[in-house]
Coordinates of C-alpha atoms in Angstrom, one line a residue:
M1 CA 0.0 -0.1 -0.2
G2 CA 1.1 3.4 -0.8
V3 CA 1.4 5.4 2.4
S4 CA 2.5 9.1 2.4
G5 CA 1.9 9.7 6.0
G6 CA -1.0 12.1 5.2
A7 CA -4.6 11.6 6.6
D8 CA -5.9 9.7 3.5
S9 CA -3.3 7.1 3.3
V10 CA -3.1 6.7 7.1
A11 CA -6.9 6.1 7.2
L12 CA -6.6 3.4 4.5
L13 CA -3.8 1.5 6.2
R14 CA -5.6 1.7 9.6
A15 CA -8.8 0.4 7.9
F16 CA -6.8 -2.4 6.3
H17 CA -5.2 -3.3 9.6
A18 CA -8.7 -3.3 11.4
L19 CA -10.0 -5.7 8.8
G20 CA -7.1 -8.0 9.2
I21 CA -5.8 -7.4 5.6
S22 CA -2.0 -7.6 5.6
C23 CA 0.1 -5.5 3.3
T24 CA 3.6 -4.0 2.7
V25 CA 3.7 -0.3 3.6
A26 CA 5.4 1.6 0.6
H27 CA 6.6 5.1 1.1
V28 CA 8.5 7.5 -1.3
N29 CA 10.4 10.3 0.2
H30 CA 10.3 13.0 -2.5
R31 CA 12.9 15.3 -0.6
L32 CA 11.0 18.2 -1.5
R33 CA 10.6 19.6 1.9
G34 CA 13.9 19.0 3.7
A35 CA 13.3 17.9 7.2
E36 CA 9.6 17.8 6.9
S37 CA 10.0 15.0 4.2
D38 CA 12.4 13.0 6.4
A39 CA 9.9 13.4 9.3
D40 CA 7.2 12.0 7.1
E41 CA 9.5 9.0 6.3
R42 CA 10.0 8.4 10.1
F43 CA 6.4 8.7 10.8
V44 CA 5.6 6.0 8.2
R45 CA 8.3 3.7 9.5
E46 CA 7.1 3.9 13.0
L47 CA 3.4 3.4 12.1
A48 CA 4.4 0.4 10.0
T49 CA 6.3 -1.0 13.0
S50 CA 3.6 -0.5 15.4
L51 CA 1.1 -2.3 13.3
G52 CA 3.5 -5.2 12.7
L53 CA 3.8 -4.6 8.9
P54 CA 6.9 -4.6 6.5
V55 CA 7.9 -1.2 5.1
S56 CA 9.7 -0.3 2.0
V57 CA 11.0 3.2 1.5
E58 CA 12.5 4.8 -1.6
S59 CA 14.2 8.3 -1.3
I60 CA 14.1 10.2 -4.7
D61 CA 15.2 13.8 -5.5
V62 CA 12.1 14.7 -7.3
R63 CA 13.2 18.2 -8.0
A64 CA 16.3 17.1 -9.6
L65 CA 14.2 14.6 -11.7
A66 CA 11.9 17.3 -12.8
E67 CA 14.8 19.6 -13.9
R68 CA 16.3 16.6 -15.7
T69 CA 13.2 15.4 -17.6
G70 CA 11.5 19.0 -18.1
Q71 CA 8.4 17.8 -16.1
S72 CA 6.4 19.6 -13.5
L73 CA 7.1 18.7 -9.9
E74 CA 3.7 17.0 -9.7
M75 CA 4.4 14.9 -12.8
A76 CA 7.9 14.1 -11.6
A77 CA 6.6 13.0 -8.2
R78 CA 4.0 10.8 -10.0
Q79 CA 6.8 9.2 -12.2
A80 CA 8.9 8.5 -9.2
R81 CA 6.1 6.9 -7.4
H82 CA 5.2 4.6 -10.3
E83 CA 8.7 3.5 -10.9
F84 CA 9.0 2.8 -7.2
F85 CA 5.8 0.6 -7.3
A86 CA 7.0 -1.1 -10.6
G87 CA 9.9 -2.4 -8.5
F88 CA 7.5 -4.6 -6.5
G89 CA 6.8 -6.7 -9.8
P90 CA 3.5 -8.1 -10.3
S91 CA 1.6 -6.6 -7.3
T92 CA -1.6 -5.1 -6.1
I93 CA -1.1 -1.6 -4.9
A94 CA -3.8 0.1 -2.7
L95 CA -3.9 4.0 -3.1
A96 CA -5.9 6.3 -0.9
H97 CA -7.5 8.5 -3.5
H98 CA -10.9 9.6 -2.3
A99 CA -14.0 11.4 -3.7
D100 CA -12.6 14.9 -3.4
D101 CA -9.5 13.8 -5.4
Q102 CA -11.9 12.5 -8.1
V103 CA -13.8 15.9 -8.5
E104 CA -10.4 17.8 -8.4
T105 CA -9.1 15.6 -11.1
F106 CA -12.2 16.3 -13.2
F107 CA -11.5 19.9 -13.3
L108 CA -7.8 19.5 -14.1
K109 CA -8.4 17.3 -16.9
L110 CA -11.2 19.5 -18.2
A111 CA -8.8 22.4 -18.3
R112 CA -6.4 20.2 -20.3
G113 CA -9.2 19.3 -22.8
A114 CA -9.7 15.8 -21.9
G115 CA -12.5 13.6 -23.5
A116 CA -15.0 11.2 -21.9
E117 CA -12.1 8.7 -21.0
G118 CA -10.1 11.3 -18.9
L119 CA -13.2 13.1 -17.5
G120 CA -14.5 9.9 -16.1
G121 CA -11.7 10.1 -13.5
M122 CA -9.8 7.4 -11.8
A123 CA -10.9 3.9 -11.7
Y124 CA -11.5 1.8 -8.6
A125 CA -9.1 -0.8 -10.2
Q126 CA -6.6 -0.3 -13.0
S127 CA -3.8 -2.4 -14.4
I128 CA -0.5 -0.7 -15.5
G129 CA 1.8 -3.4 -16.9
P130 CA 2.3 -6.0 -14.2
L131 CA 0.8 -3.7 -11.4
R132 CA -2.9 -3.6 -10.5
L133 CA -3.8 -0.4 -8.7
I134 CA -6.8 -0.3 -6.5
R135 CA -8.5 2.8 -4.8
P136 CA -11.0 1.6 -2.2
M137 CA -11.9 5.0 -0.9
L138 CA -12.9 6.7 -4.3
A139 CA -16.5 7.2 -3.1
I140 CA -15.7 8.6 0.3
P141 CA -15.5 12.4 0.9
R142 CA -12.4 13.6 2.6
A143 CA -14.5 15.1 5.3
E144 CA -15.6 11.7 6.4
I145 CA -12.0 10.3 6.3
L146 CA -10.9 13.1 8.6
G147 CA -13.9 12.7 10.8
W148 CA -13.0 8.9 11.3
L149 CA -9.6 9.5 12.0
E150 CA -10.4 12.1 14.7
A151 CA -13.0 9.9 16.2
Q152 CA -10.4 7.0 16.5
G153 CA -7.7 9.2 17.7
F154 CA -5.3 8.3 15.0
A155 CA -2.5 10.8 14.2
W156 CA -1.2 11.7 10.6
R157 CA 1.2 14.1 9.0
E158 CA 0.1 17.5 7.5
D159 CA 1.7 18.4 4.4
A160 CA 2.1 22.2 4.1
S161 CA 2.5 22.1 0.4
N162 CA -1.2 21.0 0.2
C163 CA -2.0 24.6 0.7
D164 CA 0.4 26.0 -1.9
E165 CA -1.5 27.3 -4.8
R166 CA 1.4 27.2 -7.2
F167 CA 0.2 23.6 -7.7
K168 CA -2.9 23.4 -9.8
R169 CA -4.6 20.8 -7.9
N170 CA -4.5 23.0 -4.8
R171 CA -5.9 26.0 -6.8
V172 CA -8.8 23.9 -7.7
R173 CA -9.3 22.6 -4.1
H174 CA -9.0 25.9 -2.4
T175 CA -10.1 28.4 -5.0
V176 CA -12.1 26.9 -8.0
L177 CA -14.4 24.6 -6.1
P178 CA -15.4 26.9 -3.4
M179 CA -16.1 29.7 -5.9
L180 CA -18.2 27.2 -8.0
A181 CA -20.2 26.1 -4.9
K182 CA -21.0 29.7 -3.9
A183 CA -21.6 31.0 -7.4
L184 CA -23.4 28.2 -9.2
N185 CA -24.2 25.0 -7.2
P186 CA -23.6 24.2 -3.5
D187 CA -23.6 20.6 -4.4
I188 CA -21.1 20.9 -7.2
R189 CA -19.0 18.0 -5.8
E190 CA -21.8 15.6 -5.7
T191 CA -23.1 16.7 -9.2
V192 CA -19.6 16.3 -10.7
L193 CA -19.3 12.8 -9.3
R194 CA -22.6 11.8 -10.9
T195 CA -21.5 13.2 -14.1
M196 CA -18.2 11.2 -13.8
E197 CA -20.0 8.0 -13.2
I198 CA -22.1 8.5 -16.4
L199 CA -19.0 9.3 -18.3
R200 CA -17.3 6.1 -17.0
E201 CA -20.2 3.9 -18.0
E202 CA -20.3 5.5 -21.5
N203 CA -16.5 5.1 -21.7
A204 CA -16.9 1.4 -20.8
W205 CA -19.3 1.0 -23.6
L206 CA -17.0 2.7 -26.0
E207 CA -14.2 0.4 -25.0
K208 CA -16.4 -2.6 -26.0
Q209 CA -16.8 -1.2 -29.4
L210 CA -13.0 -1.7 -29.8
E211 CA -13.1 -5.4 -29.4
G212 CA -11.7 -7.1 -32.5
M213 CA -10.6 -3.9 -34.1
T214 CA -7.2 -2.7 -34.9
L215 CA -5.8 0.8 -36.2
A216 CA -5.5 -0.8 -39.6
T217 CA -9.2 -1.9 -39.8
C218 CA -10.9 0.8 -38.0
D219 CA -12.2 3.9 -40.0
N220 CA -14.0 5.7 -37.3
K221 CA -12.0 8.8 -36.2
A222 CA -13.3 8.9 -32.6
L223 CA -12.5 5.1 -32.1
R224 CA -9.0 5.5 -33.9
R225 CA -8.1 8.4 -31.4
R226 CA -9.2 6.2 -28.5
M227 CA -7.3 3.1 -29.8
L228 CA -4.2 5.1 -30.4
R229 CA -4.3 6.5 -26.8
K230 CA -4.7 3.0 -25.4
W231 CA -1.9 1.6 -27.5
L232 CA 0.4 4.4 -26.3
F233 CA -0.3 3.8 -22.7
E234 CA -0.1 0.1 -23.1
N235 CA 3.5 0.7 -24.5
G236 CA 4.4 2.8 -21.4
A237 CA 3.7 6.4 -22.6
E238 CA 3.8 8.8 -19.8
E239 CA 1.2 10.9 -21.3
A240 CA -0.7 11.2 -24.5
G241 CA -2.5 14.5 -25.0
F242 CA -5.0 15.4 -27.8
D243 CA -2.6 17.3 -29.9
A244 CA 0.0 14.3 -29.8
V245 CA -2.6 11.9 -30.7
E246 CA -3.9 14.0 -33.6
Q247 CA -0.4 14.5 -35.0
I248 CA 0.5 10.8 -34.8
L249 CA -2.8 10.0 -36.4
G250 CA -1.8 12.5 -39.1
L251 CA 1.6 10.9 -39.8
M252 CA -0.2 7.5 -39.9
A253 CA -2.7 8.8 -42.4
A254 CA 0.0 10.4 -44.6
G255 CA 1.9 7.0 -44.7
Q256 CA 5.0 8.6 -46.3
G257 CA 8.4 6.9 -45.5
T258 CA 9.7 7.1 -41.8
T259 CA 8.5 9.9 -39.6
F260 CA 8.9 10.7 -35.9
F261 CA 7.0 12.1 -33.1
E262 CA 8.6 12.8 -29.8
L263 CA 6.3 12.4 -26.9
N264 CA 9.0 13.7 -24.5
N265 CA 12.8 13.4 -24.2
R266 CA 12.7 9.7 -23.5
Q267 CA 9.7 8.4 -25.7
R268 CA 8.8 8.8 -29.3
V269 CA 6.6 7.1 -32.0
V270 CA 8.2 6.2 -35.2
V271 CA 5.7 5.8 -38.1
E272 CA 6.9 3.7 -41.0
Y273 CA 4.6 4.0 -44.1
G274 CA 1.6 4.5 -41.8
I275 CA 2.5 2.0 -39.2
P276 CA 3.4 3.2 -35.7
R277 CA 6.1 1.8 -33.4
F278 CA 6.8 3.0 -29.9
E279 CA 10.4 3.5 -28.8
Q280 CA 12.2 4.5 -25.5
V281 CA 15.0 6.9 -26.3
E282 CA 18.0 8.1 -24.5
P283 CA 18.0 12.0 -24.3
A284 CA 21.4 12.0 -25.7
A285 CA 20.0 10.5 -28.9
M286 CA 18.0 13.3 -29.7
P287 CA 19.3 15.9 -32.4
A288 CA 20.8 19.2 -31.0
P289 CA 18.6 22.2 -31.6
D290 CA 20.8 23.7 -34.2
G291 CA 24.1 21.8 -34.5
P292 CA 26.7 21.9 -37.2
E293 CA 24.6 19.8 -39.5
G294 CA 21.4 21.7 -38.8
L295 CA 18.6 19.2 -38.7
P296 CA 19.7 16.0 -40.2
H297 CA 16.2 14.4 -39.8
V298 CA 14.5 16.8 -42.5
R299 CA 15.2 17.3 -46.2
L300 CA 14.4 20.6 -48.1
T301 CA 13.5 20.5 -51.9
I302 CA 13.4 23.7 -53.9
E303 CA 12.2 24.5 -57.3
S304 CA 11.1 27.4 -59.4
G305 CA 7.7 27.8 -60.8
T306 CA 4.5 29.9 -60.8
G307 CA 1.5 30.3 -58.4
W308 CA 1.1 29.5 -54.8
R309 CA 1.3 26.1 -52.9
K310 CA -0.4 26.6 -49.6
D311 CA 1.0 25.3 -46.3
H312 CA -1.4 22.6 -44.9
G313 CA -1.5 24.5 -41.5
N314 CA -2.3 21.4 -39.5
G315 CA 0.2 22.0 -36.9
A316 CA 3.9 23.4 -36.6
G317 CA 6.4 20.8 -37.4
L318 CA 4.0 18.4 -38.9
L319 CA 5.6 17.1 -42.1
P320 CA 5.6 16.9 -45.1
A321 CA 4.7 20.5 -45.8
E322 CA 5.1 22.9 -48.8
A323 CA 4.8 26.6 -49.4
S324 CA 5.6 29.1 -52.1
F325 CA 7.6 32.4 -51.9
D326 CA 7.9 35.4 -54.2
A327 CA 10.9 34.7 -56.6
A328 CA 11.8 38.3 -56.8
K329 CA 12.0 38.6 -53.0
V330 CA 14.1 35.5 -52.7
G331 CA 16.3 36.6 -55.6
D332 CA 19.6 34.6 -55.5
S333 CA 19.6 34.2 -51.7
P334 CA 19.8 30.7 -50.6
I335 CA 16.7 29.3 -48.7
E336 CA 17.9 27.1 -45.6
V337 CA 16.5 25.1 -42.9
R338 CA 17.7 25.2 -39.2
G339 CA 16.5 24.4 -35.8
W340 CA 14.3 26.7 -33.7
R341 CA 16.2 29.0 -31.4
P342 CA 15.0 30.7 -28.3
G343 CA 14.3 34.4 -29.2
D344 CA 13.3 33.6 -32.7
R345 CA 10.6 35.8 -34.3
M346 CA 8.6 36.0 -37.5
E347 CA 5.8 38.0 -39.1
P348 CA 3.1 35.6 -39.8
F349 CA 1.3 36.0 -43.1
G350 CA -2.5 37.1 -42.6
M351 CA -1.6 38.4 -39.1
E352 CA -0.4 41.8 -37.8
G353 CA 2.8 42.5 -36.0
C354 CA 5.7 40.2 -35.1
R355 CA 5.5 37.1 -32.9
K356 CA 7.9 35.2 -30.9
L357 CA 8.2 31.5 -32.2
Q358 CA 8.1 30.5 -28.7
D359 CA 4.6 31.9 -28.2
I360 CA 3.5 30.4 -31.5
L361 CA 4.7 26.9 -30.4
T362 CA 3.1 27.4 -27.1
D363 CA -0.2 28.2 -28.9
Q364 CA 0.3 25.3 -31.1
K365 CA 0.7 23.1 -28.0
V366 CA 4.1 21.8 -29.1
P367 CA 5.8 20.2 -26.1
R368 CA 8.8 22.1 -25.0
L369 CA 11.0 19.0 -25.4
Q370 CA 9.9 18.5 -28.9
R371 CA 10.8 22.1 -30.1
P372 CA 14.4 21.5 -30.8
R373 CA 13.2 19.3 -33.7
I374 CA 10.8 21.8 -35.1
P375 CA 12.3 23.0 -38.5
V376 CA 12.5 26.7 -39.3
V377 CA 13.1 28.0 -42.9
V378 CA 15.1 31.1 -43.3
C379 CA 16.3 33.4 -46.1
R380 CA 18.9 36.1 -45.6
H381 CA 18.7 35.2 -41.8
E382 CA 15.0 36.1 -41.8
I383 CA 12.4 33.5 -40.8
I384 CA 10.1 33.2 -43.8
W385 CA 8.3 29.9 -42.8
L386 CA 7.3 27.7 -39.9
P387 CA 6.4 24.6 -41.7
G388 CA 2.9 23.3 -40.7
Y389 CA 1.9 26.8 -39.6
R390 CA 2.3 29.7 -41.8
T391 CA 4.8 31.6 -44.1
A392 CA 6.0 35.0 -43.3
R393 CA 4.3 38.3 -44.4
G394 CA 6.0 40.1 -47.2
W395 CA 7.2 36.9 -48.9
E396 CA 4.0 35.8 -50.6
V397 CA 3.8 35.2 -54.3
Q398 CA 2.5 38.3 -56.3
G399 CA -0.7 37.1 -58.1
R400 CA -2.1 33.8 -59.1
N401 CA 0.5 33.2 -61.6
G402 CA 3.4 35.2 -60.2
K403 CA 6.9 33.8 -60.4
A404 CA 7.5 31.6 -57.4
V405 CA 10.0 29.4 -55.5
H406 CA 8.3 26.3 -54.4
V407 CA 9.6 24.6 -51.2
R408 CA 8.8 21.4 -49.7
I409 CA 10.1 20.0 -46.4
E410 CA 9.9 16.3 -45.3
Q411 CA 11.4 13.8 -43.0
N412 CA 14.6 12.2 -44.4
G413 CA 13.3 9.1 -46.1
G414 CA 9.8 10.8 -46.5
G415 CA 7.9 10.3 -49.9

């Protein structure tokens, strides 16, 4: 059982012990609060000993892990816990998530744009590889848990960071939910929990529709999106947001040569002629943002012509892409491709003013760790095209049949 030392996990451990259910107490010291984190560890060790239960403790520098991987502290802590639990091999891990956690999860996932699968919240039982996670307290409000602990005279540890609204979950807990309860519905928590139950039931029905289907045989976009997400998580993907799934499906639909999509700096999907393959990658294997060889994973093709070939505009960095530029403006200057650099700016065609590429990539929901692989096309040191997004203002072809330079960019090996 995962035991942090907080009220929820202590209540679950005490309940298991009262029911005569034996378990190993598993605790991760995240080393985020110095002496307080060490005190949590001591408390858990002493509690396990007092109950006659074995205890396993792992100490992980979560802040260093977050800096190394580019994740938030919350995501890095979650990764640390899951890796720790995975060390137990095929096991059942009991977790102390409760009804309030469910409601908070709903709003966090709603803000990220999740569908029914995500908005349904956490499951009472879930398999992740050889691990089976169970959450026996999902239907119990935290107020009831605290009331039971106090009635029994049981002690627990308070984590001061639970009040720190720099963490999104705490903002939902202490600001968003009280505001909604006051302004819209005093029973907002109960209402959301009912909605989540409906979504879970509908999600279960959709899952049944996938039986016997494969990505190769399914032609329904909603089901293909769901199948790809499921496939990614089954292969160990740490996350698979809407935009990642859409771009991978786009690469699969294009079916051109070998293309890549980096989920993060350790995991990527390789699509070979429309067929996806999941890979774990060492960070050092990723190309440098703008090394001496530029971006070796892309190829630029340039030809003279007339008229205008419009960029597909489906997403920055989604290749292949093509565009056209005014031949007179280009002149004899070379058109080159390089990697994105912090501080880069461009004047997007059809828009006013100049924009930072960093802001554009943020708006396009391109993960920060994927940005070094985003190609940028330049002429005379000016950015004239962000492939998959837009060309730059002032470089457009003059007239329907104006003289043009046509540029195509694709992955090396692309068709």
